[in-house]
mmCIF file of C-alpha atoms in Angstrom:
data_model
loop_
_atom_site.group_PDB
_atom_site.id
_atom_site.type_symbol
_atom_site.label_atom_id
_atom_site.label_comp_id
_atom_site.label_asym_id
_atom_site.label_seq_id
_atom_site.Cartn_x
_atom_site.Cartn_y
_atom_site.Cartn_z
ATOM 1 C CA UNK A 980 -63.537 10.359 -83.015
ATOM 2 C CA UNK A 981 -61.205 12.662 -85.000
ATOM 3 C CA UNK A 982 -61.191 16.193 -85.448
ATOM 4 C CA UNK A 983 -58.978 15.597 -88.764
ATOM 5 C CA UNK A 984 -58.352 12.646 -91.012
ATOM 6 C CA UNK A 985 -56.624 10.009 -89.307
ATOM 7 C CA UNK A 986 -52.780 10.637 -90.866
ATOM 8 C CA UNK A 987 -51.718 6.648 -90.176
ATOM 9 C CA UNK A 988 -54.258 3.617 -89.855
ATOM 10 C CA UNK A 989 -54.181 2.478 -86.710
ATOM 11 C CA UNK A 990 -57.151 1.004 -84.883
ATOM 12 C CA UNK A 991 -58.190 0.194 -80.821
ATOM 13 C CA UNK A 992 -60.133 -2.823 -82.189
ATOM 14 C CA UNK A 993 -58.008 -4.967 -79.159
ATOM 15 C CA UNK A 994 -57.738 -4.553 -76.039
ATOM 16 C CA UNK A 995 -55.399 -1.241 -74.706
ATOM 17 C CA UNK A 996 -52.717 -3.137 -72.316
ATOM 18 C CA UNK A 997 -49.710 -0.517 -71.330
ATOM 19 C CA UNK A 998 -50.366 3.499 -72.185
ATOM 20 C CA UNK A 999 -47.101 5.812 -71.917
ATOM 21 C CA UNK A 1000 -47.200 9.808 -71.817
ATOM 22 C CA UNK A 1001 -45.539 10.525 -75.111
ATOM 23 C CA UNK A 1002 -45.953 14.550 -74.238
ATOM 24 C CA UNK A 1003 -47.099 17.752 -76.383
ATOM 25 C CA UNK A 1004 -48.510 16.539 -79.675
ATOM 26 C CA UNK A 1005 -45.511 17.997 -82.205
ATOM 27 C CA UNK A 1006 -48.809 19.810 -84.155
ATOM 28 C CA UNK A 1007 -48.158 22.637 -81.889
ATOM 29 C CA UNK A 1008 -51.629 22.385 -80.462
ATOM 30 C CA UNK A 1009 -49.775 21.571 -76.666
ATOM 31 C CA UNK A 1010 -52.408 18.826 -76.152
ATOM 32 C CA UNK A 1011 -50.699 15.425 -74.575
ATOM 33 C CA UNK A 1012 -50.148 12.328 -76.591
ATOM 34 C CA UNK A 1013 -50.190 8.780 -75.275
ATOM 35 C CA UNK A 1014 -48.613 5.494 -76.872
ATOM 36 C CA UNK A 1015 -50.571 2.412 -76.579
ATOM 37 C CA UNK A 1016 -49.579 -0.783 -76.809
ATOM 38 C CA UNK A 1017 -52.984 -2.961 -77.937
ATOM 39 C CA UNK A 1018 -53.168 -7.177 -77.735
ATOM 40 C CA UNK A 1019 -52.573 -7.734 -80.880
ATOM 41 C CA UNK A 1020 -49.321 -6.413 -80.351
ATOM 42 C CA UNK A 1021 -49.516 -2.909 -81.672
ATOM 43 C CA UNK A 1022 -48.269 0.482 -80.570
ATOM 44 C CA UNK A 1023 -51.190 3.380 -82.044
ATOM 45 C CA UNK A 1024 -50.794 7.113 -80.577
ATOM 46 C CA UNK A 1025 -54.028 8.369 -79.044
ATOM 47 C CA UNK A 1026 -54.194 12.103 -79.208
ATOM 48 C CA UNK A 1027 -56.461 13.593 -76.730
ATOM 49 C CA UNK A 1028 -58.343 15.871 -79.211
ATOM 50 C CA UNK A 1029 -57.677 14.399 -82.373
ATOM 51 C CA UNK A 1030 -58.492 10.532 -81.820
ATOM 52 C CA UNK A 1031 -56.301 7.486 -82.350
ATOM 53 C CA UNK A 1032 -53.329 6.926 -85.381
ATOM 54 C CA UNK A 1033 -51.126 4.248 -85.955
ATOM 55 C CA UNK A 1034 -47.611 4.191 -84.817
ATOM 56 C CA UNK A 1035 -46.036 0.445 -85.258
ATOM 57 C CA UNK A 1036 -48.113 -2.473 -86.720
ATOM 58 C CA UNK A 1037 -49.789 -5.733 -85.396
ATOM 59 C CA UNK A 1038 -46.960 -8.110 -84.427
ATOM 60 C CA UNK A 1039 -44.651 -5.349 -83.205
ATOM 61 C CA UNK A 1040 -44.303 -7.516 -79.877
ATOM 62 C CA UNK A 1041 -45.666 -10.621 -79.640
ATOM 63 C CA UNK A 1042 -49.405 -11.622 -78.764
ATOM 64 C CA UNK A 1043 -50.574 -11.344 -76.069
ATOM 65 C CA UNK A 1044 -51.322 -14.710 -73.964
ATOM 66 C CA UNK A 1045 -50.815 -14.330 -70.379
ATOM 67 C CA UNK A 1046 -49.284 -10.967 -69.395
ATOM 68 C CA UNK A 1047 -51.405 -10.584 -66.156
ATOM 69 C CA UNK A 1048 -53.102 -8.201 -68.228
ATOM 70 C CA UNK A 1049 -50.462 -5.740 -68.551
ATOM 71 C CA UNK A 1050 -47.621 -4.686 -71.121
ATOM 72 C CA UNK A 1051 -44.854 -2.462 -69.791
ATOM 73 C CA UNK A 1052 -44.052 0.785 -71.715
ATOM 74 C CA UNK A 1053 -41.921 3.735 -71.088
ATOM 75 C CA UNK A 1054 -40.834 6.784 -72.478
ATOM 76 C CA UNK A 1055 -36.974 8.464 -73.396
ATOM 77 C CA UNK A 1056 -37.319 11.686 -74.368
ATOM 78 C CA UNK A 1057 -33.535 12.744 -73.838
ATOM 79 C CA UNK A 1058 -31.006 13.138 -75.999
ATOM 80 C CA UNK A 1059 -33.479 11.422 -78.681
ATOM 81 C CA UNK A 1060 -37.085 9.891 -77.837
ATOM 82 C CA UNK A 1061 -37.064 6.050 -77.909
ATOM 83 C CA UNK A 1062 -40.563 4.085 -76.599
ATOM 84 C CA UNK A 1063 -39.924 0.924 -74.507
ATOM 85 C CA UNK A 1064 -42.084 -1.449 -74.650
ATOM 86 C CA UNK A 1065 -41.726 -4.752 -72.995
ATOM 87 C CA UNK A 1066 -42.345 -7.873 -75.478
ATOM 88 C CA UNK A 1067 -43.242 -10.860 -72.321
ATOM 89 C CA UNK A 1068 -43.821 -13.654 -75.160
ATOM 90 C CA UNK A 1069 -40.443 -13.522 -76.957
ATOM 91 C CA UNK A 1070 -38.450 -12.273 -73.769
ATOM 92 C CA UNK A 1071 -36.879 -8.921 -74.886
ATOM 93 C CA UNK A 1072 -38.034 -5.423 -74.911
ATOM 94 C CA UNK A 1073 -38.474 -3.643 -78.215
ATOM 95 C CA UNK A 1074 -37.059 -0.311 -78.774
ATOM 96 C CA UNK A 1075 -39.019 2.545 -80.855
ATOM 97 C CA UNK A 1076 -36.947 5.380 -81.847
ATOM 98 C CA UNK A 1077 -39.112 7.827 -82.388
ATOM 99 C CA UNK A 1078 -39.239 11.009 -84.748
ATOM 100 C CA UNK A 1079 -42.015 12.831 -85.466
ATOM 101 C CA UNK A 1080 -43.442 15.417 -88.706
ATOM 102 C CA UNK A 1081 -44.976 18.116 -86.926
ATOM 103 C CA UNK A 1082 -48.308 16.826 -87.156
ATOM 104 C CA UNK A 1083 -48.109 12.917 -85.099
ATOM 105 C CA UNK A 1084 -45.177 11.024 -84.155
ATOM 106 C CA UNK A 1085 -43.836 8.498 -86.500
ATOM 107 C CA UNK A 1086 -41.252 5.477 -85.893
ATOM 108 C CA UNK A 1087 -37.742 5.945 -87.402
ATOM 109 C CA UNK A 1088 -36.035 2.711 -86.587
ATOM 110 C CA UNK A 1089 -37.030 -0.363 -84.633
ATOM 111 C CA UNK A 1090 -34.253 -2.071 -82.260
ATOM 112 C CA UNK A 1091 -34.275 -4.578 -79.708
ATOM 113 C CA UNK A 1092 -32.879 -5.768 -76.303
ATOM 114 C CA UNK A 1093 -32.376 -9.354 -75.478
ATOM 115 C CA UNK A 1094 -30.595 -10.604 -72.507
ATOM 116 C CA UNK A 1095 -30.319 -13.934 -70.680
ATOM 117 C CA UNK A 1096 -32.061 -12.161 -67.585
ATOM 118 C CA UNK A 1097 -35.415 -11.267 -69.068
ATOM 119 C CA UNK A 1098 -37.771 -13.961 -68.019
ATOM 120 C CA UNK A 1099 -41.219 -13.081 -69.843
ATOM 121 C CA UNK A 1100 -40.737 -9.283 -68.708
ATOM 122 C CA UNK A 1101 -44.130 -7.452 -68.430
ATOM 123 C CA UNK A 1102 -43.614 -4.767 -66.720
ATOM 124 C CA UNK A 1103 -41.302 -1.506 -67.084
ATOM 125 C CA UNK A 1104 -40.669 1.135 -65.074
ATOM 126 C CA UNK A 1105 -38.223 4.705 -64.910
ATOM 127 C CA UNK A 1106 -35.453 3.785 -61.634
ATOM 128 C CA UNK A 1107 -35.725 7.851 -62.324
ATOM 129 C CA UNK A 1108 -39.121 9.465 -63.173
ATOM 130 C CA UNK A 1109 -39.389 12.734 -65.129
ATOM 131 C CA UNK A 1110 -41.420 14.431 -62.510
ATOM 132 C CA UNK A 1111 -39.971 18.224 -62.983
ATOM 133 C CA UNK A 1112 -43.081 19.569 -64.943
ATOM 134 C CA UNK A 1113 -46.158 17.308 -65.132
ATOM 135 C CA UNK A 1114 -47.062 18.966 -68.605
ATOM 136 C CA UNK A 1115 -43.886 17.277 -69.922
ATOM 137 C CA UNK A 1116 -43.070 14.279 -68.263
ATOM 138 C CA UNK A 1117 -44.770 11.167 -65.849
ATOM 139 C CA UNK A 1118 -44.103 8.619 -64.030
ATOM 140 C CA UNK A 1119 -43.887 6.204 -67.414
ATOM 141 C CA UNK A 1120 -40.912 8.911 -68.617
ATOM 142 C CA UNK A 1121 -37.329 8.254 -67.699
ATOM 143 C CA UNK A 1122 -35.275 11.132 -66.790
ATOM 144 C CA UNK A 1123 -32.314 12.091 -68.097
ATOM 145 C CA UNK A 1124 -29.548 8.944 -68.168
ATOM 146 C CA UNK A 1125 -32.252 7.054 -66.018
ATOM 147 C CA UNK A 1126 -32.063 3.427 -66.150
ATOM 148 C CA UNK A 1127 -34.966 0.863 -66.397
ATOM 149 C CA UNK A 1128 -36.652 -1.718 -63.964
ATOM 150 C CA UNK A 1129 -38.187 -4.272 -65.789
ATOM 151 C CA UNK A 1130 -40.742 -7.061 -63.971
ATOM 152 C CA UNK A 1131 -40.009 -10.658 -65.306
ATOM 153 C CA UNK A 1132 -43.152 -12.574 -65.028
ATOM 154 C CA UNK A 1133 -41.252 -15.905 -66.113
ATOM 155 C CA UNK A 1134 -39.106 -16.048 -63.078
ATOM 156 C CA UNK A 1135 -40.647 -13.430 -60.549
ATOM 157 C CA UNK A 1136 -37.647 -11.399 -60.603
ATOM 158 C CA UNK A 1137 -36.800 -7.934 -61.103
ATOM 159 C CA UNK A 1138 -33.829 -6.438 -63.582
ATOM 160 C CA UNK A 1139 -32.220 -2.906 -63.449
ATOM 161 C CA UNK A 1140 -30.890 -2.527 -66.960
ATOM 162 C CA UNK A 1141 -29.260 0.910 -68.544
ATOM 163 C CA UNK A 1142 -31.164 2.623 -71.289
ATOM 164 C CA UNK A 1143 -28.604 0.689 -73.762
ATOM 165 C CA UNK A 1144 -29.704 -2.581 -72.839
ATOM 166 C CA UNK A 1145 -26.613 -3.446 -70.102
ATOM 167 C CA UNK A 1146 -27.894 -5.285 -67.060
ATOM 168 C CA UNK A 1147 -26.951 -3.411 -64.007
ATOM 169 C CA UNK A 1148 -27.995 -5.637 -60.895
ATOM 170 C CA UNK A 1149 -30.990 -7.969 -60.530
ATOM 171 C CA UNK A 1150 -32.985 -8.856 -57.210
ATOM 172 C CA UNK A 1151 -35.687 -11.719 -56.267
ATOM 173 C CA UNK A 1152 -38.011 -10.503 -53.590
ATOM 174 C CA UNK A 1153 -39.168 -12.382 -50.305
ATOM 175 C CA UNK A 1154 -42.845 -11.963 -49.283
ATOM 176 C CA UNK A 1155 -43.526 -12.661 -46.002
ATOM 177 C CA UNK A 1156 -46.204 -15.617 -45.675
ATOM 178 C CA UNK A 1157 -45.602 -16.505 -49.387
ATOM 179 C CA UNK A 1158 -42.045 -16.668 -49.594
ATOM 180 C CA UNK A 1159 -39.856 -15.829 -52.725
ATOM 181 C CA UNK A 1160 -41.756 -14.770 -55.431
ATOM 182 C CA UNK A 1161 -41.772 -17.192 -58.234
ATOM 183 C CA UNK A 1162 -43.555 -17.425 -62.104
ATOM 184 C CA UNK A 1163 -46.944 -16.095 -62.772
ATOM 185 C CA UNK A 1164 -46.956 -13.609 -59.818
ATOM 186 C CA UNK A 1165 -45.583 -10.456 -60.878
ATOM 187 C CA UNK A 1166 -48.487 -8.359 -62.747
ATOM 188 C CA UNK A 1167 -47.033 -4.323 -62.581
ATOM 189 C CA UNK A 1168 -44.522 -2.626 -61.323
ATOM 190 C CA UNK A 1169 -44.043 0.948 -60.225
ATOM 191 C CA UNK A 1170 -41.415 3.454 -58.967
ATOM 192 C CA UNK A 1171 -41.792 6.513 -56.109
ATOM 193 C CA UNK A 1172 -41.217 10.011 -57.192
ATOM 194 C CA UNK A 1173 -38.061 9.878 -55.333
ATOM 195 C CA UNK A 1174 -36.798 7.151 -56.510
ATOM 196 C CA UNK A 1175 -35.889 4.872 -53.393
ATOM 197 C CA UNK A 1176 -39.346 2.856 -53.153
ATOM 198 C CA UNK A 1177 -40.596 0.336 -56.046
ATOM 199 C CA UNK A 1178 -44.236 -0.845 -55.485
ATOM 200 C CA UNK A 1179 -45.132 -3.930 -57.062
ATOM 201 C CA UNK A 1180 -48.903 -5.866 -57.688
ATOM 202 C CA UNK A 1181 -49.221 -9.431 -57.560
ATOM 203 C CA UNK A 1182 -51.532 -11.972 -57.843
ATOM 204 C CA UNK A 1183 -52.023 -15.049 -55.705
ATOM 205 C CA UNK A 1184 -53.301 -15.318 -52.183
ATOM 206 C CA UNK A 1185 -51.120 -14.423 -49.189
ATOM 207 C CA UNK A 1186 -51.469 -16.363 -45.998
ATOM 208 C CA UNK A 1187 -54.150 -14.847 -43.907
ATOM 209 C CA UNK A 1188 -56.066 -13.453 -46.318
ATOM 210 C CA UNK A 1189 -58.019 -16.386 -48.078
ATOM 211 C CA UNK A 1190 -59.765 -15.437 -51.140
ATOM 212 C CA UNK A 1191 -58.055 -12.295 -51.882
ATOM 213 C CA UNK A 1192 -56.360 -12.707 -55.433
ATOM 214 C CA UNK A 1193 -53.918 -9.250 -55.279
ATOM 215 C CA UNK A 1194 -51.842 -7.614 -53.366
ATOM 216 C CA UNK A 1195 -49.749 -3.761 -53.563
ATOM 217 C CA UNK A 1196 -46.472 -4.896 -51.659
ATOM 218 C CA UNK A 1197 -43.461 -1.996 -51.165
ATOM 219 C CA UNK A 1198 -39.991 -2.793 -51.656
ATOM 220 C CA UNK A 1199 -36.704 -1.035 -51.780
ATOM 221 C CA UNK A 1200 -35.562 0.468 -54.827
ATOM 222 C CA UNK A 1201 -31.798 -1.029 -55.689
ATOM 223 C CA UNK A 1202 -28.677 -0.174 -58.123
ATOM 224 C CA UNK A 1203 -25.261 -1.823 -58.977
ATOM 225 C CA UNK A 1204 -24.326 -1.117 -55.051
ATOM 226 C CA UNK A 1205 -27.187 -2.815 -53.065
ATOM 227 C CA UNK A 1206 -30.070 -1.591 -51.808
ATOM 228 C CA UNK A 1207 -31.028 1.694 -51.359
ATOM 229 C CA UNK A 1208 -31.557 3.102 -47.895
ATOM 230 C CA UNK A 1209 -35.001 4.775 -48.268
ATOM 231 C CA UNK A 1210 -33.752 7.952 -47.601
ATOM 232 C CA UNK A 1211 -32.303 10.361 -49.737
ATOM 233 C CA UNK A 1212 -28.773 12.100 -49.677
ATOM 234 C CA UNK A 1213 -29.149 15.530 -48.476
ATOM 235 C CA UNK A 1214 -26.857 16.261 -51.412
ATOM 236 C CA UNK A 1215 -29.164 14.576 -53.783
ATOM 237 C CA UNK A 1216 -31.955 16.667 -52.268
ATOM 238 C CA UNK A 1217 -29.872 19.940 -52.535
ATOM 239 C CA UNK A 1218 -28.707 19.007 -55.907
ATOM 240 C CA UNK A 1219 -32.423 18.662 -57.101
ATOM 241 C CA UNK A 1220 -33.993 21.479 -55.331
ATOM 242 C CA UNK A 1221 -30.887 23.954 -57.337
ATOM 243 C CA UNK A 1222 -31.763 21.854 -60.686
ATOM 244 C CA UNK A 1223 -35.816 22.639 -59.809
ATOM 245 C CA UNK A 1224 -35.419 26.454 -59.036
ATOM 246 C CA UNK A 1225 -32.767 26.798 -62.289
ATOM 247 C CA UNK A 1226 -35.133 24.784 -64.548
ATOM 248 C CA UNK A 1227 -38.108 27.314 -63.374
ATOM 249 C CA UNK A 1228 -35.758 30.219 -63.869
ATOM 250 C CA UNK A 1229 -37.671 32.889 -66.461
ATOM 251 C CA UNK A 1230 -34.803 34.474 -68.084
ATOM 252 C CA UNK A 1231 -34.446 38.460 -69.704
ATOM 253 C CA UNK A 1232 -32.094 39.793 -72.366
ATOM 254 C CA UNK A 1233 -29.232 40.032 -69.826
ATOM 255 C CA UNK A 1234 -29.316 36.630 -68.405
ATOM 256 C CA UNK A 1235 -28.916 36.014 -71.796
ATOM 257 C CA UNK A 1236 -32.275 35.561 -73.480
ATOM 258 C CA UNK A 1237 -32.273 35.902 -77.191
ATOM 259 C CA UNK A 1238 -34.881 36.123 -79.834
ATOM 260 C CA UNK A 1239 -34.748 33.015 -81.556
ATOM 261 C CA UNK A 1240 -35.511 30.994 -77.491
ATOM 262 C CA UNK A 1241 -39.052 29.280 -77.722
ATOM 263 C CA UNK A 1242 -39.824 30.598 -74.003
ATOM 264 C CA UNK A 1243 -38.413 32.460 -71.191
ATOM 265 C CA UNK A 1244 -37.300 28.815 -69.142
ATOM 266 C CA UNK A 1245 -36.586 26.075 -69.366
ATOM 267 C CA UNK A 1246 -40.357 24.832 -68.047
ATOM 268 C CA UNK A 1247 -42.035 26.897 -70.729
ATOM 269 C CA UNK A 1248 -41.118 23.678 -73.337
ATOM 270 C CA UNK A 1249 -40.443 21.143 -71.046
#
């Protein structure tokens, strides 16, 4: 379905594998837009009203063979908006730095990130979710200066990496009653709006529960330093409640408003 003609060809004639919140269409209309990454290895933006357009071709990533069924992707949006999107068959993630011509989003330059320590990674998530203002941001955008998790199927491992492509610290996880998780096991992964709990599915049967192919496990969220505790700093919490009541803040003319401002705070655009 589109309401207009579709501005880039683009089509969802494979299957939809990894979806990221892309935010406000830049028509002005303020409906959302979603990237989608497609088996054939294609990124298309789905507009909610409008229908689907292209966004990077067939063969943008590999094809897909065995990804569990899922291709990572998530979203920068500060200082400039770059699309991650995890590539499992050539072991790298692919980098879309986006731009956009006030009607639909378009891709400016393509880059890459390939390190010794992604292992067929198939899976991304934010270590710090844009949560502020759900008309904005989700759990698939990375806050400001956020770094990455990324899943690696290959090895059953997981990899913090920085937003330039710098490995940061990497962990392998112990189930209990299937041991350390190894290839082919890791399908998604996931991070908690606070940031200190990662939730990961896998596939395989755990000890005691014959026949049940998945599992949700919980794990501990982890940086350069270890693991984290699982409870946050008071003066993390403090920090974030003075960032959540300044970011709501509706300003006048003599907190320094002016004419040319787009809203009245910071949450009317973002």
């Amino acid at each position: 379905y589109h309401s207009r003609r579709q501005l880039t060809s683009g089509t969802l004639t494979s299957g939809g594998l990894g979806t990221a919140f892309l935010g406000p269409s830049p028509d002005g209309s303020g409906f959302a837009v979603f990237a989608v990454v497609t088996a054939d290895g294609a990124v298309l933006q789905a507009h909610v009203q409008d229908g689907v357009d292209g966004l990077a071709p067939p063969g943008t990533i590999g094809r897909i063979q065995d990804s569990g069924g899922v291709i990572g992707v998530a979203f920068k949006w500060n200082p400039d908006r770059v699309l991650y999107v995890a590539d499992p068959s050539r072991n790298r993630l692919v980098l879309l730095h986006l731009d956009d011509d006030r009607r639909h989003f378009n891709v400016r330059q393509t880059t890459e990130i390939v390190l010794a320590e992604l292992k067929q990674p198939v899976d991304l998530a934010a270590a710090l979710p844009e949560n502020a203002n759900p008309s904005f941001g989700s759990h698939t955008t990375l806050a400001g200066f956020s770094d990455l998790y990324v899943a690696n199927r290959g090895d059953g491992s997981l990899l913090r990496i920085s937003q330039d492509g710098r490995a940061i610290a990497q962990a392998r996880i112990d189930v209990p009653g299937m041991g350390q998780l190894d290839r082919d096991r890791i399908r998604g992964i996931a991070v908690s709006a606070d940031a200190q709990r990662i939730f990961l599915t896998l596939q395989g049967e755990l000890a005691g529960h014959p026949g049940k192919e998945g599992m949700l496990i919980e794990v501990s969220a982890f940086d350069a330093n270890g693991v984290h505790s699982g409870e946050v700093p008071r003066v993390v919490v403090a920090a974030r409640e003075l960032g959540e009541l300044a970011f709501r803040k509706e300003h006048t003319p003599t907190t320094g408003l002016a004419p040319l401002f787009n809203a009245r705070s910071c949450m009317g655009c973002h």
